[in-house]
Amino acid sequence: MPWYDTDSWLTAAFAPHPATMAFTLLLVIALPILLHTFIYRKQTPTSLPGFVLLGPSGAGKTAFVTLAERSAVAQTHTSTSPLAIDAILPDTIVPTSAHYRSPGDPAYERARRLLLQDTPGHGKLRHFAAAQLANPINVRGIIFVVDAAAVADEAGLNEAAEYLHDVLLALQKRYTGAKTSKGPKEIPVLIAANKLDLFTALPPHLVKISLERAISEVRKSKAKGLKDSGVAMGGEDDGLDEEREWLGEGGDGPFEFRQMEEVGTTVTVKGGNVIGGDAADVQSWWEWIAEHL
Ligand SMILES: Nc1nc2c(ncn2[C@@H]2O[C@H](COP(=O)(O)OP(=O)(O)OP(=O)(O)O)[C@@H](O)[C@H]2O)c(=O)[nH]1
Ligand SMILES: [Mg+2]
């Protein structure tokens, strides 16, 4: 039947049929709703800005996450799986992104929310942390928690330094391996020197110096290991330099956290204690988080 017939579908579509009217009504109501949900989803990220907690076992990562969640300390045990919690900045701290908003503004409240991601620090369970580092979706910063009392001795310091070396190297590779010329979004690192309530704990500036020195050693021994294996396989030294994964600037000088700025990573060291003393003191960590939120 031709389209201009009285009972063709086109004629029906323009005729005052109840079905046509119902369909049009439905379209008029549904279209704005669909458009809104589509555009709104596109504009606002569905996930909260995240901060990943890394660090050796027993440093106090889970203790900090628990403190952030319940505002009270609780007994923690060695973690075997990652954990993510919704946290809100303490009332006294205003995120940099919301400096010009007033309390009560919904955007102000939203800007205070973040996701804290705890990872297990045990050597055999670091794949959880590695997975987070390999694919940092909406990660605003990394909080590397160290036990300031444990880094006072050789073994504790080396464990922390080796782990931190690997974390920084992963961040460096992410930056140098980026496809775009602009580079990926920078991920800052906070080294949270925890357990400052303990008598044996090193003050933050000494934690920084000790870690830098220990990372220099780690870097040197890794380079030596690579070279030795190259010699053992009868290979030449050429080509090795390309493969060598060297953290920070080239050359044999000492490693400094400052060198990481060139690959888009600022490293800050701040002290605190989650448990003990007169009360928990993690204010400076929250301030750092607020700065990068
Ligand atoms: N004195 C003191 N002890 C602390 C502090 N923070 C955490 N601890 C203790 O350190 C121990 C280890 O803390 P966790 O938070 O479980 O350590 P973790 O980093 O989560 O360790 P893994 O889960 O094994 O990676 C716990 O017994 C805590 O009570 C602190 O600021 N001072
Ligand atoms: Mg834990």
Short mmCIF file of N, CA, C and O in Angstrom, two decimals, residues 14-15 65 82 155 164 196 220 250 259 280 282:
data_model
loop_
_atom_site.label_atom_id
_atom_site.label_comp_id
_atom_site.label_asym_id
_atom_site.label_seq_id
_atom_site.Cartn_x
_atom_site.Cartn_y
_atom_site.Cartn_z
N PHE A 14 0.48 10.65 12.00
CA PHE A 14 0.06 12.06 12.09
C PHE A 14 -1.41 12.22 12.47
O PHE A 14 -1.87 13.33 12.68
N ALA A 15 -2.12 11.11 12.55
CA ALA A 15 -3.54 11.16 12.87
C ALA A 15 -3.73 11.17 14.38
O ALA A 15 -2.85 10.73 15.11
N VAL A 65 43.51 3.53 58.26
CA VAL A 65 42.22 3.41 57.57
C VAL A 65 41.10 3.25 58.59
O VAL A 65 40.04 3.88 58.47
N PRO A 82 43.03 -6.50 50.06
CA PRO A 82 42.88 -5.04 50.06
C PRO A 82 41.54 -4.62 50.64
O PRO A 82 40.62 -5.43 50.75
N ALA A 155 67.55 -3.81 59.02
CA ALA A 155 66.62 -4.70 58.31
C ALA A 155 65.33 -3.97 57.95
O ALA A 155 64.85 -4.07 56.81
N LEU A 164 59.80 0.91 48.59
CA LEU A 164 59.62 2.28 48.09
C LEU A 164 60.32 2.46 46.74
O LEU A 164 59.78 3.13 45.84
N LEU A 196 55.43 7.86 65.66
CA LEU A 196 56.33 8.82 66.27
C LEU A 196 56.16 8.89 67.79
O LEU A 196 56.93 9.55 68.48
N LYS A 220 71.99 0.80 43.47
CA LYS A 220 73.33 0.35 43.09
C LYS A 220 73.36 -1.16 42.97
O LYS A 220 73.89 -1.72 42.01
N GLY A 250 70.41 9.67 35.96
CA GLY A 250 71.50 8.74 35.70
C GLY A 250 72.71 9.12 36.51
O GLY A 250 72.69 10.09 37.26
N GLN A 259 64.78 14.27 42.89
CA GLN A 259 64.95 13.84 41.49
C GLN A 259 63.66 13.32 40.88
O GLN A 259 63.52 13.27 39.66
N ALA A 280 45.96 10.25 68.84
CA ALA A 280 46.45 10.08 67.48
C ALA A 280 46.81 11.44 66.92
O ALA A 280 46.14 12.43 67.21
N VAL A 282 47.48 12.66 63.23
CA VAL A 282 47.63 12.41 61.79
C VAL A 282 47.21 13.66 61.02
O VAL A 282 46.92 13.60 59.83
#
